[in-house]
Coordinates of C-alpha atoms and ligand atoms in Angstrom, one line a residue:
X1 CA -31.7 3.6 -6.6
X2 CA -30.3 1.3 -3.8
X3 CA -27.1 -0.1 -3.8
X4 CA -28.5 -3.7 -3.9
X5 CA -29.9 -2.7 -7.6
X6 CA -26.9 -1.2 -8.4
X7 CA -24.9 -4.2 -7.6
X8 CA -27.1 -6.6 -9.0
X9 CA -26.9 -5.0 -12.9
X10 CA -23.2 -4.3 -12.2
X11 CA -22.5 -8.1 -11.6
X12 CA -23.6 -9.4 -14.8
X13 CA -20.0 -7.7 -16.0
X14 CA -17.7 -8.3 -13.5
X15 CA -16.4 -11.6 -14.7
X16 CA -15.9 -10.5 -18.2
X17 CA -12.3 -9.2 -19.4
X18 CA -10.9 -9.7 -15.1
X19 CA -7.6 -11.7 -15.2
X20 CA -5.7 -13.7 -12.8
X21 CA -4.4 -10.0 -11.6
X22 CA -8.2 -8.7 -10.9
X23 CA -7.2 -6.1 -13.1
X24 CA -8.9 -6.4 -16.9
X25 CA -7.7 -7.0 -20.2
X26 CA -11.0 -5.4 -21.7
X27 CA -9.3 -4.5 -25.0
X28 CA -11.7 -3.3 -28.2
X29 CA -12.6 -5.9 -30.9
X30 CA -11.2 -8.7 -28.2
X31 CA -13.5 -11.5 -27.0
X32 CA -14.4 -9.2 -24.0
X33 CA -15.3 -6.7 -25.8
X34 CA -17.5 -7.9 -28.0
X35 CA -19.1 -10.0 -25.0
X36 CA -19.9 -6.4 -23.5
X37 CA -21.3 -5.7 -26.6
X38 CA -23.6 -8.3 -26.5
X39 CA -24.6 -7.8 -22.9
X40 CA -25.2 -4.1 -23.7
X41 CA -27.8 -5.0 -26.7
X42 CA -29.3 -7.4 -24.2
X43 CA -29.9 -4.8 -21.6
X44 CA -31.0 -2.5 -24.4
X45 CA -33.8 -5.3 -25.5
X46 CA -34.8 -5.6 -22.4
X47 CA -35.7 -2.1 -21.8
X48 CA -37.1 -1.7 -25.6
X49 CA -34.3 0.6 -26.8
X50 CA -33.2 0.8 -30.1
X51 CA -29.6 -0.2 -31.0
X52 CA -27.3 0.4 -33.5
X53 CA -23.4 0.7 -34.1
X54 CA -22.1 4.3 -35.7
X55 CA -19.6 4.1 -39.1
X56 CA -16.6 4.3 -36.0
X57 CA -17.6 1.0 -33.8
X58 CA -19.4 3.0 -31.2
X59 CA -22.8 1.6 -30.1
X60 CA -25.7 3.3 -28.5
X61 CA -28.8 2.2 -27.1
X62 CA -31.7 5.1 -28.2
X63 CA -34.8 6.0 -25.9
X64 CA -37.0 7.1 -28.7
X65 CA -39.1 9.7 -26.8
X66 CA -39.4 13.4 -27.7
X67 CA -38.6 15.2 -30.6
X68 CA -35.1 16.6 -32.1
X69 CA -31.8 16.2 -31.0
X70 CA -31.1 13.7 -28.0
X71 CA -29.2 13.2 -23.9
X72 CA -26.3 11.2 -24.8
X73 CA -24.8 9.8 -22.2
X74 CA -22.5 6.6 -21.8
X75 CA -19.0 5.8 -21.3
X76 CA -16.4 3.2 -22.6
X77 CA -16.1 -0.1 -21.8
X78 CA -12.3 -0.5 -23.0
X79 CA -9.9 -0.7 -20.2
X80 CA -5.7 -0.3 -19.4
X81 CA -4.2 -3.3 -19.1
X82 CA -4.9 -4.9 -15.8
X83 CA -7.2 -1.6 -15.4
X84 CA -10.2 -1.3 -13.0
X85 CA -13.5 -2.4 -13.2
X86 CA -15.1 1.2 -12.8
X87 CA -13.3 3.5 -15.5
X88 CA -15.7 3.4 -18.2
X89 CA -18.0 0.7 -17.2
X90 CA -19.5 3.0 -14.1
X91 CA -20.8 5.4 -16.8
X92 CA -22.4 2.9 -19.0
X93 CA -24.0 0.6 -16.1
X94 CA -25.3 3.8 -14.4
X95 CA -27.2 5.1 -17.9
X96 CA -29.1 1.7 -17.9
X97 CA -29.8 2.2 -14.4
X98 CA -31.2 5.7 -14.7
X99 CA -33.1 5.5 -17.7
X100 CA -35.0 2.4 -15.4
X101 CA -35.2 5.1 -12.9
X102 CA -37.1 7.7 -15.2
X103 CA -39.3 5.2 -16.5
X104 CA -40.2 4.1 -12.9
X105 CA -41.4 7.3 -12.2
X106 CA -43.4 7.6 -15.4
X107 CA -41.4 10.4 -17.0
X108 CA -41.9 11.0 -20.7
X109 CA -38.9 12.8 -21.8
X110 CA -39.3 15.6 -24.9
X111 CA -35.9 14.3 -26.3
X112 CA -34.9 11.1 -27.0
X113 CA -32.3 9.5 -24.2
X114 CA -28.8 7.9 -25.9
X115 CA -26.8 5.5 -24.4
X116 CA -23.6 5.5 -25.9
X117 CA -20.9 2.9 -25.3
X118 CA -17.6 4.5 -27.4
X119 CA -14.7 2.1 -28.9
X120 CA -10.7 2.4 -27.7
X121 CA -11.6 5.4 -25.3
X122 CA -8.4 4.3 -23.1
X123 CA -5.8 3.3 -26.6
X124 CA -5.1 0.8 -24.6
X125 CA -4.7 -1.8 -28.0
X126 CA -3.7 0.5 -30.8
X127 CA -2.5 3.1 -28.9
X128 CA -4.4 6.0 -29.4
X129 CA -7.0 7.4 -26.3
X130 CA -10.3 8.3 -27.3
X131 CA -10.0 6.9 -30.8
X132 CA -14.0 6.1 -31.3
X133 CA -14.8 9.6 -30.4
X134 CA -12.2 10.8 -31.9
X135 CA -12.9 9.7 -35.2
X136 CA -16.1 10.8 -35.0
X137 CA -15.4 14.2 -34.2
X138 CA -13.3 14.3 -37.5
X139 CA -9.9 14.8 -35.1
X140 CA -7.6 11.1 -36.4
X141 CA -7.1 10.5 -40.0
X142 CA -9.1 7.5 -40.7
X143 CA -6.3 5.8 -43.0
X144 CA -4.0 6.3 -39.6
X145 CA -6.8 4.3 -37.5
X146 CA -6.8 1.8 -39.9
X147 CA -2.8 1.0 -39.9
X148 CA -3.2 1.6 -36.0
X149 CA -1.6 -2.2 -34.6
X150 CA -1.8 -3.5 -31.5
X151 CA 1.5 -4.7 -29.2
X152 CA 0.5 -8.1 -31.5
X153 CA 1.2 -6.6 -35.0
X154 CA -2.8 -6.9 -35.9
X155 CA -3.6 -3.6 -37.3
X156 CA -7.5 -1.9 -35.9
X157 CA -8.8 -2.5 -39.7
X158 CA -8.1 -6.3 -39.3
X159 CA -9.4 -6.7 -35.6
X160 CA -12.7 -5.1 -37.0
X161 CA -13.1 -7.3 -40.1
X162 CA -12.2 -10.1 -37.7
X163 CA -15.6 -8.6 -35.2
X164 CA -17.7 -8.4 -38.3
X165 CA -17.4 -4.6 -37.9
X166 CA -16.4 -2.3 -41.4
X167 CA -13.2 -0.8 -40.7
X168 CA -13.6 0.9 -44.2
X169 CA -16.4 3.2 -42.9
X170 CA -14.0 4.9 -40.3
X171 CA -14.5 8.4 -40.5
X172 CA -16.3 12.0 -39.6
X173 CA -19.5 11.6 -38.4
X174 CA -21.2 15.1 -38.3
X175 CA -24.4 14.1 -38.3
X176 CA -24.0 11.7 -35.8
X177 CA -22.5 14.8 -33.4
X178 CA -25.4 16.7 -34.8
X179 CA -27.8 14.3 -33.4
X180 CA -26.9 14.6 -29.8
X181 CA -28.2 17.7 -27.7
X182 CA -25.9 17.1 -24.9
X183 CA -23.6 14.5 -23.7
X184 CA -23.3 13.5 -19.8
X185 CA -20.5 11.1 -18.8
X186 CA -20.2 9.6 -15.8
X187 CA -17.3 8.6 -14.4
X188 CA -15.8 7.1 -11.6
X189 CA -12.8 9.8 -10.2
X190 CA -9.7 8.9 -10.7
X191 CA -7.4 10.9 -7.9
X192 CA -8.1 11.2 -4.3
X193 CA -10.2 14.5 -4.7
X194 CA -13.9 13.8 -4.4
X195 CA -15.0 14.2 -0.8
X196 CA -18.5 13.9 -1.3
X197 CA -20.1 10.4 -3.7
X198 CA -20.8 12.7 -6.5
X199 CA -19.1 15.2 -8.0
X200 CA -19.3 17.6 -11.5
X201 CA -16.3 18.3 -13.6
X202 CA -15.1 21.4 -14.4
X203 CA -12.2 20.5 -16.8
X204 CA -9.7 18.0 -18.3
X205 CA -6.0 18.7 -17.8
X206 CA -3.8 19.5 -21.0
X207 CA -2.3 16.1 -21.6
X208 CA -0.8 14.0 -24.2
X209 CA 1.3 11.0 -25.0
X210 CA 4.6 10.9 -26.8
X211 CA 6.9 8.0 -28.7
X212 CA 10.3 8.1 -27.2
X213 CA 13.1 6.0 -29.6
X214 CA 16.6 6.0 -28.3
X215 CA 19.1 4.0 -30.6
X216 CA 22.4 2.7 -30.4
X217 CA 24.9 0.1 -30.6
X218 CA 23.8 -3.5 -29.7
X219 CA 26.5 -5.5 -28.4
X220 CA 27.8 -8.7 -26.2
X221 CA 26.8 -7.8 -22.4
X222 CA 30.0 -9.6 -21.4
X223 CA 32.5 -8.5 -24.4
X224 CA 32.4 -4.6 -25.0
X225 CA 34.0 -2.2 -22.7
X226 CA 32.3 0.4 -20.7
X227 CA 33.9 3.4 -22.9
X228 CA 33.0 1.2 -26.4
X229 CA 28.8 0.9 -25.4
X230 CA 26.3 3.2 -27.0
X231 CA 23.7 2.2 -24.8
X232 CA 20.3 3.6 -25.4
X233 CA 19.3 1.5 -22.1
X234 CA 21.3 4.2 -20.2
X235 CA 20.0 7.7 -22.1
X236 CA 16.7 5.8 -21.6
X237 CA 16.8 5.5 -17.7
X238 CA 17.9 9.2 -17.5
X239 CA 14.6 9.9 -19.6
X240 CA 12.7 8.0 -17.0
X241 CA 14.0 10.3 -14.0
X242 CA 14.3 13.8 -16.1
X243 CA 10.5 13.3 -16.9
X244 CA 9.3 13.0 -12.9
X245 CA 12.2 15.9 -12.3
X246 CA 10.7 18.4 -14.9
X247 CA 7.6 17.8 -14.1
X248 CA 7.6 18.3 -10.4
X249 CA 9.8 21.7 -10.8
X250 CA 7.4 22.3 -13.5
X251 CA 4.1 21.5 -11.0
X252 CA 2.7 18.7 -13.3
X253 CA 2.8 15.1 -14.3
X254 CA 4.9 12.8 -16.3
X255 CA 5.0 8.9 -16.6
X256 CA 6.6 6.5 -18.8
X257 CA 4.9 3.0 -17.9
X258 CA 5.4 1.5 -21.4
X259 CA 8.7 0.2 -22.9
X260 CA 9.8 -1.9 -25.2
X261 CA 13.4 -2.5 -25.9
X262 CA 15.1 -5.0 -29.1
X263 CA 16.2 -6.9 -28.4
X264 CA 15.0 -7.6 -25.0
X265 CA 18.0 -10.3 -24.0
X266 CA 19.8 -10.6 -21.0
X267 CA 23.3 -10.9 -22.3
X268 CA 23.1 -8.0 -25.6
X269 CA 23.3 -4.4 -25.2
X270 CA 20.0 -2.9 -26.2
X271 CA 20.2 -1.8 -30.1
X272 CA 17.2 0.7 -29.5
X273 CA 14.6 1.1 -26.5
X274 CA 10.9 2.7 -27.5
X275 CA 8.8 4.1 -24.3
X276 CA 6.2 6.4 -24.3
X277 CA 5.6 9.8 -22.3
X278 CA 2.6 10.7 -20.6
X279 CA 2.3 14.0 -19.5
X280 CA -0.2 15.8 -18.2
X281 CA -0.4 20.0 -16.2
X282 CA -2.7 22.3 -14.7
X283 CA -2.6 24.2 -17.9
X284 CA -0.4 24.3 -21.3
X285 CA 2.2 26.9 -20.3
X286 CA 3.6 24.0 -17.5
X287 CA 2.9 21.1 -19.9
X288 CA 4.9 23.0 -22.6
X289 CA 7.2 23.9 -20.0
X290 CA 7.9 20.1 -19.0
X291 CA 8.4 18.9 -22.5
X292 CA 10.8 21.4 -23.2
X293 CA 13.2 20.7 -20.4
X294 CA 12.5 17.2 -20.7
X295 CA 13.6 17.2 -24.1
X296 CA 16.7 19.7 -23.9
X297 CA 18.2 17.7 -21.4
X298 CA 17.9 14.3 -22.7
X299 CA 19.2 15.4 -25.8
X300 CA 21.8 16.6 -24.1
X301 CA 22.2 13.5 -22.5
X302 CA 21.7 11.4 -25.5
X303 CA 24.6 13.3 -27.0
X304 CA 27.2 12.5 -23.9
X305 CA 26.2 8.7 -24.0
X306 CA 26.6 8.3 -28.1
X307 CA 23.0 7.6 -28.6
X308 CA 20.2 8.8 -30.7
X309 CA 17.2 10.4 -29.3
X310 CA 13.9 11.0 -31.4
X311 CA 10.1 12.3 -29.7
X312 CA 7.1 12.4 -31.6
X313 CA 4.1 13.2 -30.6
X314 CA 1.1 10.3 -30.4
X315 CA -1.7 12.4 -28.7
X316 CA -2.5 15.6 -27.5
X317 CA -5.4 17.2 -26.0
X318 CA -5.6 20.6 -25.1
X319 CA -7.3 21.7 -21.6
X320 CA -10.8 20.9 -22.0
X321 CA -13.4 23.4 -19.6
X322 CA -16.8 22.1 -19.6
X323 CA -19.5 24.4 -20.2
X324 CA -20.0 26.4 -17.6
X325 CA -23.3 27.5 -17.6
X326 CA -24.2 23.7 -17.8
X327 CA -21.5 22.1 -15.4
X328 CA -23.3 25.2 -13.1
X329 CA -27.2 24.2 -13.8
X330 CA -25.6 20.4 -12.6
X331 CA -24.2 21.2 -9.6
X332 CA -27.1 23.2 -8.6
X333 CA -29.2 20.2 -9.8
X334 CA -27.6 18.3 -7.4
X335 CA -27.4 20.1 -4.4
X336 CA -24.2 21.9 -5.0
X337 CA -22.2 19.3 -5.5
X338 CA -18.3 19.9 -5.3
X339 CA -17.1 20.7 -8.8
X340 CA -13.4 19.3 -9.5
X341 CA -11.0 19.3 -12.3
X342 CA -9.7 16.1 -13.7
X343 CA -6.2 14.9 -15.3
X344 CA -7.8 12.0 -16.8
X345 CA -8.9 12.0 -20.3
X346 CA -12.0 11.1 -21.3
X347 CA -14.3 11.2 -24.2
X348 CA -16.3 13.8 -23.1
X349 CA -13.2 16.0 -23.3
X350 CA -13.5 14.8 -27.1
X351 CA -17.1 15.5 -27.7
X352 CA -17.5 19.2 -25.5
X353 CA -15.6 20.7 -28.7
X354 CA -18.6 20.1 -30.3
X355 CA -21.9 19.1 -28.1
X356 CA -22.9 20.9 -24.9
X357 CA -21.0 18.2 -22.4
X358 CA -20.9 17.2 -18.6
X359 CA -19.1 15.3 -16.6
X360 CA -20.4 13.8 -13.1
X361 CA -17.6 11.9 -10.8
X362 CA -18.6 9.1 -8.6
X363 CA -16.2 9.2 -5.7
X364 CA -13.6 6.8 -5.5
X365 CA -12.4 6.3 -2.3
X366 CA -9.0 5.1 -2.9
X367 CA -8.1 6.9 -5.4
X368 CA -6.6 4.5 -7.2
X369 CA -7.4 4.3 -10.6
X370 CA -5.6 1.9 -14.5
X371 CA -5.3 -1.0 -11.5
X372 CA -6.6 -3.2 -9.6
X373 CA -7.5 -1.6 -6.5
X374 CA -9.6 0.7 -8.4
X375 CA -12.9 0.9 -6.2
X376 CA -16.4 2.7 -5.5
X377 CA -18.9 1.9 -2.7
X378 CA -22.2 0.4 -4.3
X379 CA -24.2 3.0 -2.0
X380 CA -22.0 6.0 -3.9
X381 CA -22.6 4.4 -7.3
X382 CA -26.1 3.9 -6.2
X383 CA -26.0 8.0 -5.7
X384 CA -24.6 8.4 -8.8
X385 CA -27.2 6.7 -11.0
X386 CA -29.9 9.6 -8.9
X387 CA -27.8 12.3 -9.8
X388 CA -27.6 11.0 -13.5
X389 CA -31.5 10.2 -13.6
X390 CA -32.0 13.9 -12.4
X391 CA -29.6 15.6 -14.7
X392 CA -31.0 13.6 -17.8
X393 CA -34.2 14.3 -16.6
X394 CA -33.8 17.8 -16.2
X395 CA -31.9 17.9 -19.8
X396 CA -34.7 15.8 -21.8
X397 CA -38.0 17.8 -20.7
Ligands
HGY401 O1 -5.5 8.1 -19.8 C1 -6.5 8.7 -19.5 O2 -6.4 9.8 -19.0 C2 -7.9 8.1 -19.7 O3 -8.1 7.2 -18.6 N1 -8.0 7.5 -20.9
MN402 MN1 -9.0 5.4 -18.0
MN403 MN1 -12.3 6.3 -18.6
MN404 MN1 26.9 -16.2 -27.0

């Protein structure tokens, strides 16, 4: 692959979902979405692969070659708001890329090759990550999916009826899981850790998401006297800095990017602020850790500045360690290729509960990832789709 091919497949995307920002509002069941849709069952007609959508709104795009069980690979094409153009995209361009690279060089694989394109990997509409996969795998209550809303009020069951798509069908899809032999994702990498342009995961950080409500009494910003407020404003912005302090003591991450307060006026004392946490360690014992202080001590503080303080979980996802044996065969593969944990989610975290699964990093050489500046060379992406053409290769025969 050369990184004039690579650019020139990659192209046909880059206007779709990009905003004034240049970050993207590629949300699922939006315009943008469905337009990737479209141009993913275009590139599949092109190349003569089968399509077809799953009960859960994921799509694939089937190399019928072989017998038995099939080489999923694929990514998402859902993005954060004002995300970047490479988290989730990368991995889907790329498996178009490499399956034209196997049939160049006439391989006839023994197993059929899956291209996958999952729904809401990122949650970045309804709020919960990995939610095509997830369903799936049999992990979210369907009837929850359903009732999910996005920051509009439109619940996930009435953006798919309004996409032509069954939200009724939502559910475990066994057979479906059963159907795959092993799933490769690739990924652009998200931190500042990859050296070299391709690396292999070895796992995905514990992580989650939490709903933060802190309530109180709304009042007249220009009336009430300091010692009258229940401000859940303040216990809020002591949540904000407790979360970065427990989590560097701790040796992990927290973030709250997300709030939403009512009612949101200049002059009136917030009545209730909702933000979430995200929060993410090197293993469970320091993500439990952080959640622990960080709750404590907000209570505590909740409790000095007259407010009320709730924390519910949204999502969590327990450390996720590829398959060694595999994640070993792929860095051999590819010429021992530095291997690398990850703190990002993805949905091969979801699916290597259940399928043989790898992950393969294309380096990302700011490091910055859910913005703008987001980035990867064409010539590293270009080395990316080779690795992925030899590992699917060397998993289909
Ligand atoms: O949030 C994540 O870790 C992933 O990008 N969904
Ligand atoms: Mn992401
Ligand atoms: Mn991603
Ligand atoms: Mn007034």
């Amino acid at each position: 692959m050369d990184a004039t091919g690579f650019r020139r497949l990659w192209d046909q995307i880059a206007a779709t979902g990009r905003a004034d920002s240049g970050g993207y509002l590629r949300f699922s069941w939006s315009a943008a979405d469905l337009a990737l849709r479209e141009w993913f069952d275009a590139q599949a007609a092109e190349r003569g692969l089968r399509v077809e959508s799953d009960r859960n709104g994921n799509r694939y795009a089937h190399w019928d070659a072989g017998t038995g069980p099939g080489v999923l690979t694929g990514s998402h094409f859902d993005s954060v708001p004002h995300g970047g153009a490479y988290d989730g995209p990368l991995g889907i361009v790329s498996a178009f890329l490499a399956v034209d690279e196997l049939r160049a060089s006439g391989f006839a694989p023994q197993r059929p090759i899956v291209i996958g394109a999952f729904t809401e990997e990122e949650g970045g509409r309804f709020g919960v990550p990995c939610l095509g996969s997830r369903l799936m795998a049999g992990v979210v209550d369907p009837d929850r999916a359903r009732a999910l809303t996005d920051p509009d009020g439109t619940t996930l069951a009435e953006a798919m009826r309004a996409a032509g798509a069954d939200p009724d069908a939502l559910g475990p899809d066994p057979e479906r899981l059963a159907s795959f032999a092993a799933f490769v994702e690739l990924h652009v990498e998200q931190g500042r850790a990859l050296e070299a342009p391709v690396g292999v995961a070895s796992a995905i950080w514990p992580h989650g998401r939490w709903r933060m409500t802190f309530t109180g009494a709304g009042d007249h910003a220009g009336t009430t006297r300091i010692p009258d407020r229940r401000d859940p404003m303040l216990t809020f912005a002591f949540a904000v800095l407790a979360a970065r302090k427990e989590a560097r003591l701790a040796g992990g991450l927290a973030t709250v990017g997300r709030v939403e307060a009512v009612p949101n006026a200049t002059n009136a004392i917030a009545s209730q602020v909702t933000a979430w946490l995200d929060s993410r360690a090197p293993d469970e014992a320091v993500l439990a850790e952080i959640l622990s202080g960080f709750t404590a001590k907000v209570k505590d503080r909740a409790g000095r500045d007259g407010t009320g303080f709730t924390i519910a979980p949204e999502s969590e996802t327990p450390i996720v360690e590829f398959d060694p044996g595999l994640r070993d065969r792929i860095a051999a593969l590819l010429g021992g290729a530095p291997v690398l944990p990850t703190g990002a989610g993805h949905d091969a975290g979801v699916l290597a509960a259940h399928v043989p699964t790898a992950m393969l990093f294309v380096r990302n050489p700011t490091g910055v990832s859910h913005a703008p500046g987001e980035g990867a060379s064409d010539e590293d992406c270009a080395a990316g789709v080779d690795a992925l053409a030899a590992v699917l290769r060397d998993l289909a025969c």
